[in-house]
Coordinates of C-alpha atoms in Angstrom, one line a residue:
M376 CA -9.7 -6.3 22.8
A377 CA -11.5 -7.4 19.7
T378 CA -11.8 -10.7 17.9
I379 CA -10.6 -9.9 14.4
G380 CA -10.9 -11.9 11.2
F381 CA -7.9 -11.1 8.9
I382 CA -8.0 -12.1 5.3
G383 CA -4.9 -11.6 3.1
L384 CA -1.6 -12.2 4.7
G385 CA 1.0 -11.1 2.1
N386 CA 4.0 -8.9 2.5
M387 CA 1.8 -6.2 4.1
G388 CA -0.9 -8.2 5.7
G389 CA 1.4 -10.5 7.6
P390 CA 3.2 -7.9 9.6
M391 CA 0.0 -5.9 10.1
L392 CA -1.6 -9.0 11.6
A393 CA 1.4 -9.5 13.9
N394 CA 1.0 -6.0 15.3
L395 CA -2.7 -6.7 16.1
V396 CA -1.7 -9.9 18.0
K397 CA 1.0 -8.0 19.9
A398 CA -1.6 -5.5 21.0
G399 CA -3.7 -8.3 22.5
H400 CA -6.3 -8.8 19.9
T401 CA -7.6 -12.3 19.0
V402 CA -6.9 -12.8 15.3
R403 CA -8.3 -15.5 13.1
A404 CA -6.3 -15.6 9.8
F405 CA -7.1 -16.8 6.4
D406 CA -5.1 -16.8 3.2
L407 CA -4.8 -19.1 0.2
S408 CA -1.0 -19.6 1.0
D409 CA -0.1 -22.2 3.5
A410 CA 3.2 -20.5 4.1
A411 CA 1.4 -17.2 4.9
L412 CA -0.9 -19.0 7.3
A413 CA 2.1 -20.7 9.0
R414 CA 3.7 -17.3 9.5
A415 CA 0.4 -16.0 10.9
E416 CA 0.2 -18.9 13.4
A417 CA 3.8 -18.3 14.4
A418 CA 2.9 -14.7 15.1
G419 CA 0.1 -15.9 17.4
A420 CA -3.0 -15.9 15.2
T421 CA -5.4 -18.8 14.8
R422 CA -5.5 -20.4 11.4
A423 CA -9.0 -20.3 9.7
G424 CA -9.9 -22.8 7.1
S425 CA -12.0 -20.5 4.9
V426 CA -13.4 -17.0 4.7
P427 CA -16.5 -17.8 6.6
D428 CA -14.4 -19.5 9.3
A429 CA -12.4 -16.3 9.7
V430 CA -15.4 -14.1 9.8
E431 CA -17.8 -16.1 12.0
G432 CA -18.0 -14.5 15.4
A433 CA -15.6 -11.7 14.6
E434 CA -16.3 -8.2 15.7
V435 CA -14.0 -6.8 13.1
V436 CA -13.0 -8.2 9.7
L437 CA -9.9 -6.7 8.0
T438 CA -8.8 -7.5 4.5
M439 CA -5.6 -6.8 2.6
L440 CA -6.0 -8.1 -0.9
P441 CA -4.2 -7.7 -4.2
A442 CA -6.8 -5.9 -6.4
G443 CA -10.4 -4.9 -7.0
P444 CA -11.6 -8.3 -8.4
H445 CA -10.3 -10.1 -5.3
V446 CA -12.1 -7.6 -3.0
R447 CA -15.4 -8.0 -4.9
S448 CA -15.1 -11.8 -4.8
V449 CA -14.1 -12.1 -1.1
Y450 CA -16.8 -9.7 0.0
L451 CA -19.7 -10.3 -2.4
D452 CA -19.5 -13.9 -3.6
E453 CA -21.6 -16.7 -2.1
G454 CA -19.8 -17.7 1.1
G455 CA -18.0 -14.3 1.2
I456 CA -17.7 -11.8 4.0
L457 CA -21.1 -10.1 3.7
A458 CA -22.9 -13.5 3.8
A459 CA -20.9 -14.7 6.8
A460 CA -20.6 -11.5 9.0
A461 CA -23.0 -10.9 11.8
P462 CA -25.0 -7.6 11.8
S463 CA -23.0 -4.6 12.9
T464 CA -19.6 -6.2 12.2
L465 CA -17.0 -3.6 11.3
L466 CA -15.4 -4.2 8.0
I467 CA -12.0 -2.6 7.2
D468 CA -10.5 -3.1 3.7
C469 CA -6.9 -2.0 3.5
S470 CA -6.4 -3.1 0.0
T471 CA -5.4 -0.6 -2.7
I472 CA -8.1 -0.9 -5.3
D473 CA -10.2 1.2 -7.7
V474 CA -12.6 3.7 -6.2
D475 CA -15.7 2.2 -8.0
T476 CA -15.1 -1.2 -6.4
A477 CA -14.6 0.4 -3.0
R478 CA -17.9 2.2 -3.3
A479 CA -19.8 -0.8 -4.7
V480 CA -18.7 -3.0 -1.8
A481 CA -19.4 -0.3 0.8
T482 CA -22.9 0.1 -0.6
A483 CA -23.5 -3.7 -0.4
A484 CA -22.2 -3.8 3.1
E485 CA -24.5 -1.0 4.2
A486 CA -27.4 -2.8 2.7
A487 CA -26.5 -5.8 4.7
G488 CA -26.4 -3.8 7.9
L489 CA -22.6 -3.8 8.2
H490 CA -20.3 -0.9 8.9
M491 CA -17.4 -0.5 6.4
V492 CA -14.4 1.7 5.7
D493 CA -11.9 1.6 2.9
A494 CA -8.5 2.2 4.5
P495 CA -5.5 1.8 2.1
V496 CA -2.1 2.4 3.5
S497 CA 1.2 4.2 2.8
G498 CA 4.5 3.2 4.3
G499 CA 5.5 -0.1 2.7
V500 CA 6.6 -3.3 4.3
G501 CA 8.9 -1.4 6.7
G502 CA 6.0 0.7 7.9
A503 CA 3.8 -2.4 8.3
E504 CA 6.5 -4.1 10.4
A505 CA 7.1 -1.1 12.5
G506 CA 3.5 -0.2 13.0
T507 CA 4.0 3.2 11.4
L508 CA 1.7 3.1 8.4
T509 CA -0.5 6.0 7.3
F510 CA -4.1 5.0 6.8
M511 CA -6.3 7.0 4.3
V512 CA -9.8 6.2 5.4
G513 CA -13.1 6.6 3.6
G514 CA -16.5 5.9 5.2
P515 CA -19.2 7.2 7.5
D516 CA -18.1 9.0 10.6
A517 CA -19.3 6.3 13.0
A518 CA -17.5 3.5 11.1
V519 CA -14.3 5.5 11.0
T520 CA -14.5 6.2 14.7
A521 CA -15.0 2.5 15.4
A522 CA -12.1 1.6 13.1
R523 CA -9.6 4.1 14.4
P524 CA -8.4 2.1 17.5
I525 CA -7.7 -0.9 15.4
L526 CA -5.9 1.1 12.7
E527 CA -3.8 3.0 15.3
V528 CA -2.3 -0.3 16.4
M529 CA -0.8 -0.7 13.0
G530 CA -0.1 2.9 12.0
K531 CA 1.1 6.3 13.1
A532 CA -1.5 8.3 11.3
V533 CA -5.2 7.8 10.5
V534 CA -6.7 10.4 8.2
H535 CA -10.5 10.4 7.6
A536 CA -10.6 11.5 3.9
G537 CA -14.4 11.6 3.5
G538 CA -17.1 9.2 2.4
P539 CA -16.8 5.7 1.0
G540 CA -14.1 5.5 -1.6
T541 CA -12.2 8.6 -0.7
G542 CA -9.5 6.6 1.1
Q543 CA -8.8 4.9 -2.2
A544 CA -8.9 8.3 -4.0
A545 CA -6.3 9.7 -1.6
K546 CA -4.1 6.6 -2.0
V547 CA -4.0 6.8 -5.8
C548 CA -3.4 10.5 -5.8
N549 CA -0.6 10.2 -3.2
N550 CA 1.1 7.3 -5.0
M551 CA 0.9 9.1 -8.4
M552 CA 2.8 12.0 -6.8
L553 CA 5.3 9.5 -5.3
G554 CA 5.9 7.7 -8.6
I555 CA 6.4 11.0 -10.4
Q556 CA 8.7 12.4 -7.7
M557 CA 10.9 9.3 -7.6
I558 CA 11.5 9.5 -11.4
S559 CA 12.3 13.2 -11.0
V560 CA 14.8 12.5 -8.2
A561 CA 16.4 9.7 -10.2
E562 CA 16.7 11.9 -13.3
A563 CA 18.3 14.7 -11.2
F564 CA 20.9 12.3 -9.7
M565 CA 21.8 10.9 -13.1
L566 CA 22.1 14.4 -14.6
A567 CA 24.4 15.3 -11.7
K568 CA 26.5 12.2 -12.3
R569 CA 27.1 13.3 -15.9
L570 CA 27.9 16.8 -14.9
G571 CA 30.5 15.6 -12.4
L572 CA 28.5 16.6 -9.3
D573 CA 28.9 14.1 -6.4
A574 CA 25.6 12.5 -5.3
Q575 CA 26.2 13.3 -1.7
K576 CA 26.7 17.0 -2.6
L577 CA 23.5 17.1 -4.5
F578 CA 21.7 15.5 -1.6
D579 CA 23.2 18.0 0.8
V580 CA 21.9 20.8 -1.3
S581 CA 18.5 19.5 -2.4
S582 CA 17.5 18.0 0.9
K583 CA 17.6 21.6 2.3
A584 CA 16.4 23.4 -0.8
S585 CA 13.3 23.5 -3.0
G586 CA 13.9 20.0 -4.5
Q587 CA 13.2 18.4 -1.1
C588 CA 10.7 15.5 -1.1
W589 CA 10.2 12.1 0.6
S590 CA 11.7 10.3 -2.4
L591 CA 14.9 12.2 -1.8
T592 CA 15.2 12.6 2.0
T593 CA 13.7 9.3 3.1
Y594 CA 14.0 7.0 0.1
C595 CA 17.0 8.3 -1.8
P596 CA 17.5 6.1 -4.9
V597 CA 21.3 6.3 -4.9
P598 CA 23.4 4.5 -2.4
G599 CA 24.9 6.5 0.4
P600 CA 23.0 9.6 1.4
V601 CA 20.2 7.8 3.2
P602 CA 21.6 4.5 4.7
T603 CA 18.1 3.0 5.3
S604 CA 17.0 3.4 1.7
P605 CA 16.6 0.3 -0.6
A606 CA 19.5 1.7 -2.7
N607 CA 21.9 0.4 0.0
R608 CA 20.6 -3.2 -0.2
D609 CA 20.6 -3.6 -4.0
Y610 CA 17.0 -2.4 -4.2
A611 CA 15.5 -5.2 -2.2
P612 CA 11.9 -4.0 -2.0
G613 CA 10.1 -2.1 0.6
F614 CA 7.5 -1.3 -2.2
T615 CA 8.0 -3.1 -5.5
A616 CA 8.0 -1.6 -8.9
A617 CA 5.1 -3.9 -9.7
M618 CA 3.0 -2.4 -6.9
M619 CA 3.9 1.2 -8.0
L620 CA 2.8 0.3 -11.6
K621 CA -0.4 -1.1 -10.2
D622 CA -1.1 2.2 -8.3
L623 CA -0.2 4.3 -11.3
K624 CA -2.6 2.3 -13.5
L625 CA -5.3 2.9 -10.9
A626 CA -4.6 6.6 -11.0
Q627 CA -4.8 6.7 -14.8
E628 CA -8.1 4.8 -14.8
A629 CA -9.5 7.2 -12.2
A630 CA -8.2 10.1 -14.3
A631 CA -9.9 8.8 -17.4
R632 CA -13.2 8.2 -15.6
S633 CA -13.2 11.7 -14.0
G634 CA -11.9 13.7 -16.9
A635 CA -8.7 14.8 -15.1
A636 CA -5.6 15.6 -17.1
T637 CA -2.6 13.8 -15.6
P638 CA 0.2 13.8 -18.2
M639 CA 3.0 13.4 -15.7
G640 CA 1.1 10.5 -14.1
A641 CA 0.7 8.9 -17.6
A642 CA 4.5 9.3 -18.3
A643 CA 5.3 7.8 -14.9
E644 CA 3.1 4.8 -15.7
S645 CA 4.8 4.3 -19.0
L646 CA 8.2 4.4 -17.5
Y647 CA 7.3 1.9 -14.7
A648 CA 5.7 -0.4 -17.3
L649 CA 8.9 -0.4 -19.3
F650 CA 11.0 -1.1 -16.1
C651 CA 8.7 -3.9 -15.1
N652 CA 8.6 -5.4 -18.6
Q653 CA 12.4 -5.6 -18.5
G654 CA 12.0 -8.1 -15.6
H655 CA 12.5 -5.8 -12.7
D656 CA 9.0 -5.8 -11.3
G657 CA 10.2 -7.4 -8.0
L658 CA 12.8 -4.7 -7.3
D659 CA 12.0 -1.7 -5.2
F660 CA 10.3 1.0 -7.2
S661 CA 13.3 3.3 -6.5
G662 CA 15.4 0.9 -8.6
I663 CA 14.0 2.6 -11.7
I664 CA 17.1 4.8 -11.4
R665 CA 19.0 1.9 -13.0
M666 CA 17.0 2.2 -16.1
I667 CA 17.2 6.0 -16.1
D668 CA 21.0 5.6 -15.8
G669 CA 21.1 3.3 -18.8
Q670 CA 22.1 0.2 -16.8
E671 CA 19.1 -1.8 -17.9

């Protein structure tokens, strides 16, 4: 069992921490939110008063932060992780951020004699709570091997994508596909509605035909066909529209830097921006079907 410093205890980080504690790891937790720290303590973690307090003496440091600037600050600033961590500490960043930041922080960690992987996740809050996340991991072979037992406590799949930053590359590509697919599924159901085709009948056909995808069979955006989908709880989020918009923006930034043509990704970003600007950023991303249906 390892001593783990865990920084960033939001909707994803909190349940991920809880699974580490359940597995027998000693976890020292830090977040700017007192409520998040209280939940971490209730889960069995020890409250840390600062980033250095969480990092000092830890064999592993895990972060789950909102965006690239937060990652740069927490790792690179004076009093940050790289300054506080002992040599050979394993650093695991599970944030979803831009590839350039992931690679810059990994380079700085290597120069400081620390092992680091970028390991963004797929699976949403439900996956974090159930310990069934998928981790897309970028980093050197030795660091990924060391990180795997920790990640496997929190997830069902750990995929080594390649060198530093490739975990983030896999995440933005995956979520661009997801955002596009959710819009396509929503449009199909709304077309079916106007053509007089029952939603369950469309599901019965498409879930067994060439329209099959995760956004349909696991996360269906209309109530009924998939009882566990957010559509059946008024689109209470497993993965918010705001988070989807963030990931689509990251994908478009990466496309612009790399010269990739992603017109469908750009269209998805525009539609999610419109949905969020209407005040629905806190809804599940599948709730965009309401806008497509003309309800918003």
